[in-house]
Each structure stands twice: as structure tokens, then as C-alpha cells.
């Protein structure tokens, strides 16, 4: 298709590869001005693309383990080295909208979250802590030593200590193994440095390439046979509602291809009901901000 565009077979193309945008638009029709290479600003919300954990795995049930693994993805280096500096980090599940949580909880969010705190479903710190952001890393090298030390401390605290061969083991002697599965060769250059960083942490990490049929079989119900995959954290549209339950409700934990993570949390279930019940745009924005804040605090994704 790209060769057809270069030859003038069709006249409009939307490019979604940073590498192609930076390196392949040097053909004669661009030089002559017949093809215009233009960036069009828009206000679209981001798609929530991230590395997603399979929360059914015992090793991922401790949020300290998930946070440690997240610290080892160096977005800044990846963006500079692999993406030609063209991307911004996603932090919110509703990035680039008024529904994204920011800073500590607003008074309006507090009114939504306080009853859940009173029920013991959320810690009081959810109101005072800043909304969780992706870890910031150095651009100079793929390995950020500061984040490596922080991740190491988290795994030590979670009971995964360095043992024989430099690998992390739990009290049972089991090695902390993490497998990424992917069917797109384009992701190999992105995930491979991440795997190397995790191995430096003592995690037995590997990338397994499969075909698309195998990937679907492994990530969808009833199999859910994966550790970490690349996917989109389901965020609905600009007016999210009942469809969010397909991705985040406890009742869909083991039966929905939208809830591949196997996510379940009683506070989130109640927030999802409030999203459905919202009567005004303002009320919806506040409830989704609260939901965004709570979901990000669970550290169930590594945003890209």
C-alpha cells in the first residue's frame, strides 16, 4: 500500500509508525511538493496502549512486583532512540481529556471517593497522593540505574530476593519468570531492551514471538495463558458508560476478552455503577476522574 501511495495510486495516507514517518518519506513526490507531509493537531484522547499484566498469575498479585516491573521500561530512551522523539507518554487511561485525574483528588472527587474509604475499600491516601504517573527514566542509556535500585528494593520487600545465578527467587525457591508474547515484529525492537533491563534486575524475562492465531488463542477466554501482553486499557468513548464493565468489573474477570488482565476490585465495581448513573457531563467527568485515579493506583499496566 505504501508503494502504491508513493506512486500516486491513492492520494491520502495516515501514517501510524514513527519509524516510517521519520525515515521513509523521502521519495521524489515529497521532494517535488506533490506529496505534502503534514502533522494535523487534534484533541483526541489517547488509546491507552500499554503493557498489561495477567493478574490471575500469583506472581503479579503483589502491586510491588508490578511496580518494579514497570520501573524497568525506559520510555524516555525508547522515545529518543526508537521513536525519533515523536511520542508522548500515556499516564491516564483517559489521557488528553477532561476525564483524566491530575494531582491530588479535587473536592469533587473526594466526595465520590470518601464513602469508599469509609467502607474500607480504598486507603485514605488515595485522596492526598498525586495521581500515579509513569516512571521517568534517563535518555542516555536503556538502563536507568536509579530505577533499577528502586525496583530492586520493591522486589526485596515483596519477597523476591536475588539467589543462585543472580535470579530473583521467592521463599519456595521459585524463579521470578516473566514472558512477553507478541505477534508483531514491529514490537520486537521495543520489548527486547525492556527484557534486558528486567534480566539485569534478576527477573527471568523473555520475549516469545507467536503468530496471530496463537496470540488470540492464548490471550482470550478461556485460556488467558500469558504473563504480559501489549494491549489497550479499555477506556470507552468520550461518554463512557456500561461498556466499561466489560474491561474492569469483577463479573467479567474470567470471561471477557476486554478484561484480559483479569481485573477485579470492589471499589472499582462501585465506581462503575456511578459512571452509569451520572446525569450530567460535569458529574460524569468527576466520577471518571475518580475511577481513573483508582485504576492507576493499582499499577496494573505499564503505559506506553
PDB file of N, CA, C and O in Angstrom, residues 59 160-161 163-164 166-178 199 202-205:
ATOM      1  N   UNK A  59       2.281 -14.404  40.866  1.00  0.00           N
ATOM      2  CA  UNK A  59       3.454 -13.530  40.964  1.00  0.00           C
ATOM      3  C   UNK A  59       3.121 -12.070  40.741  1.00  0.00           C
ATOM      4  O   UNK A  59       3.876 -11.183  41.144  1.00  0.00           O
ATOM      5  N   UNK A 160      10.990 -11.426  46.768  1.00  0.00           N
ATOM      6  CA  UNK A 160      11.727 -11.966  45.626  1.00  0.00           C
ATOM      7  C   UNK A 160      13.170 -11.485  45.723  1.00  0.00           C
ATOM      8  O   UNK A 160      13.495 -10.382  45.296  1.00  0.00           O
ATOM      9  N   UNK A 161      14.019 -12.297  46.318  1.00  0.00           N
ATOM     10  CA  UNK A 161      15.404 -11.893  46.570  1.00  0.00           C
ATOM     11  C   UNK A 161      16.344 -12.559  45.570  1.00  0.00           C
ATOM     12  O   UNK A 161      16.031 -13.599  44.987  1.00  0.00           O
ATOM     13  N   UNK A 163      19.095 -14.788  44.181  1.00  0.00           N
ATOM     14  CA  UNK A 163      19.650 -16.065  44.599  1.00  0.00           C
ATOM     15  C   UNK A 163      20.657 -16.585  43.594  1.00  0.00           C
ATOM     16  O   UNK A 163      21.374 -15.814  42.944  1.00  0.00           O
ATOM     17  N   UNK A 164      20.683 -17.883  43.435  1.00  0.00           N
ATOM     18  CA  UNK A 164      21.641 -18.546  42.555  1.00  0.00           C
ATOM     19  C   UNK A 164      21.536 -18.032  41.130  1.00  0.00           C
ATOM     20  O   UNK A 164      20.442 -17.876  40.583  1.00  0.00           O
ATOM     21  N   UNK A 166      22.054 -15.105  40.129  1.00  0.00           N
ATOM     22  CA  UNK A 166      21.603 -13.715  40.048  1.00  0.00           C
ATOM     23  C   UNK A 166      20.124 -13.559  39.774  1.00  0.00           C
ATOM     24  O   UNK A 166      19.649 -12.454  39.533  1.00  0.00           O
ATOM     25  N   UNK A 167      19.361 -14.667  39.815  1.00  0.00           N
ATOM     26  CA  UNK A 167      17.931 -14.622  39.537  1.00  0.00           C
ATOM     27  C   UNK A 167      17.131 -14.406  40.822  1.00  0.00           C
ATOM     28  O   UNK A 167      17.516 -14.857  41.895  1.00  0.00           O
ATOM     29  N   UNK A 168      16.014 -13.737  40.703  1.00  0.00           N
ATOM     30  CA  UNK A 168      15.112 -13.485  41.830  1.00  0.00           C
ATOM     31  C   UNK A 168      14.307 -14.757  42.138  1.00  0.00           C
ATOM     32  O   UNK A 168      13.713 -15.358  41.253  1.00  0.00           O
ATOM     33  N   UNK A 169      14.289 -15.118  43.430  1.00  0.00           N
ATOM     34  CA  UNK A 169      13.528 -16.291  43.858  1.00  0.00           C
ATOM     35  C   UNK A 169      12.690 -15.940  45.080  1.00  0.00           C
ATOM     36  O   UNK A 169      13.063 -15.077  45.878  1.00  0.00           O
ATOM     37  N   UNK A 170      11.554 -16.634  45.229  1.00  0.00           N
ATOM     38  CA  UNK A 170      10.724 -16.449  46.415  1.00  0.00           C
ATOM     39  C   UNK A 170      11.109 -17.457  47.486  1.00  0.00           C
ATOM     40  O   UNK A 170      12.071 -18.221  47.328  1.00  0.00           O
ATOM     41  N   UNK A 171      10.354 -17.472  48.580  1.00  0.00           N
ATOM     42  CA  UNK A 171      10.675 -18.358  49.696  1.00  0.00           C
ATOM     43  C   UNK A 171      10.594 -19.833  49.309  1.00  0.00           C
ATOM     44  O   UNK A 171      11.231 -20.684  49.944  1.00  0.00           O
ATOM     45  N   UNK A 172       9.820 -20.148  48.270  1.00  0.00           N
ATOM     46  CA  UNK A 172       9.715 -21.534  47.808  1.00  0.00           C
ATOM     47  C   UNK A 172      10.849 -21.918  46.862  1.00  0.00           C
ATOM     48  O   UNK A 172      10.913 -23.062  46.407  1.00  0.00           O
ATOM     49  N   UNK A 173      11.707 -20.955  46.535  1.00  0.00           N
ATOM     50  CA  UNK A 173      12.790 -21.223  45.601  1.00  0.00           C
ATOM     51  C   UNK A 173      12.407 -21.061  44.154  1.00  0.00           C
ATOM     52  O   UNK A 173      13.194 -21.376  43.247  1.00  0.00           O
ATOM     53  N   UNK A 174      11.188 -20.561  43.896  1.00  0.00           N
ATOM     54  CA  UNK A 174      10.723 -20.376  42.522  1.00  0.00           C
ATOM     55  C   UNK A 174      11.338 -19.118  41.914  1.00  0.00           C
ATOM     56  O   UNK A 174      11.406 -18.074  42.572  1.00  0.00           O
ATOM     57  N   UNK A 175      11.775 -19.221  40.667  1.00  0.00           N
ATOM     58  CA  UNK A 175      12.356 -18.074  39.956  1.00  0.00           C
ATOM     59  C   UNK A 175      11.241 -17.160  39.465  1.00  0.00           C
ATOM     60  O   UNK A 175      10.181 -17.630  39.035  1.00  0.00           O
ATOM     61  N   UNK A 176      11.470 -15.848  39.551  1.00  0.00           N
ATOM     62  CA  UNK A 176      10.505 -14.880  39.024  1.00  0.00           C
ATOM     63  C   UNK A 176      10.660 -14.826  37.508  1.00  0.00           C
ATOM     64  O   UNK A 176      11.584 -14.205  36.982  1.00  0.00           O
ATOM     65  N   UNK A 177       9.744 -15.487  36.813  1.00  0.00           N
ATOM     66  CA  UNK A 177       9.781 -15.555  35.352  1.00  0.00           C
ATOM     67  C   UNK A 177       8.705 -14.656  34.773  1.00  0.00           C
ATOM     68  O   UNK A 177       7.578 -14.628  35.262  1.00  0.00           O
ATOM     69  N   UNK A 178       9.052 -13.934  33.732  1.00  0.00           N
ATOM     70  CA  UNK A 178       8.112 -13.042  33.056  1.00  0.00           C
ATOM     71  C   UNK A 178       8.244 -13.245  31.553  1.00  0.00           C
ATOM     72  O   UNK A 178       9.330 -13.078  30.995  1.00  0.00           O
ATOM     73  N   UNK A 199      16.141  -8.522  33.051  1.00  0.00           N
ATOM     74  CA  UNK A 199      17.132  -9.553  33.366  1.00  0.00           C
ATOM     75  C   UNK A 199      18.238  -8.986  34.249  1.00  0.00           C
ATOM     76  O   UNK A 199      18.758  -9.680  35.133  1.00  0.00           O
ATOM     77  N   UNK A 202      17.327  -9.248  37.709  1.00  0.00           N
ATOM     78  CA  UNK A 202      17.258 -10.602  38.247  1.00  0.00           C
ATOM     79  C   UNK A 202      15.975 -11.320  37.887  1.00  0.00           C
ATOM     80  O   UNK A 202      15.691 -12.397  38.421  1.00  0.00           O
ATOM     81  N   UNK A 203      15.199 -10.749  36.967  1.00  0.00           N
ATOM     82  CA  UNK A 203      13.955 -11.373  36.507  1.00  0.00           C
ATOM     83  C   UNK A 203      14.261 -12.220  35.284  1.00  0.00           C
ATOM     84  O   UNK A 203      14.945 -11.764  34.359  1.00  0.00           O
ATOM     85  N   UNK A 204      13.782 -13.441  35.274  1.00  0.00           N
ATOM     86  CA  UNK A 204      13.979 -14.330  34.130  1.00  0.00           C
ATOM     87  C   UNK A 204      12.954 -13.953  33.057  1.00  0.00           C
ATOM     88  O   UNK A 204      11.904 -14.575  32.913  1.00  0.00           O
ATOM     89  N   UNK A 205      13.257 -12.877  32.318  1.00  0.00           N
ATOM     90  CA  UNK A 205      12.334 -12.328  31.331  1.00  0.00           C
ATOM     91  C   UNK A 205      12.693 -12.817  29.943  1.00  0.00           C
ATOM     92  O   UNK A 205      13.872 -13.023  29.622  1.00  0.00           O
TER      93      UNK A 205
END
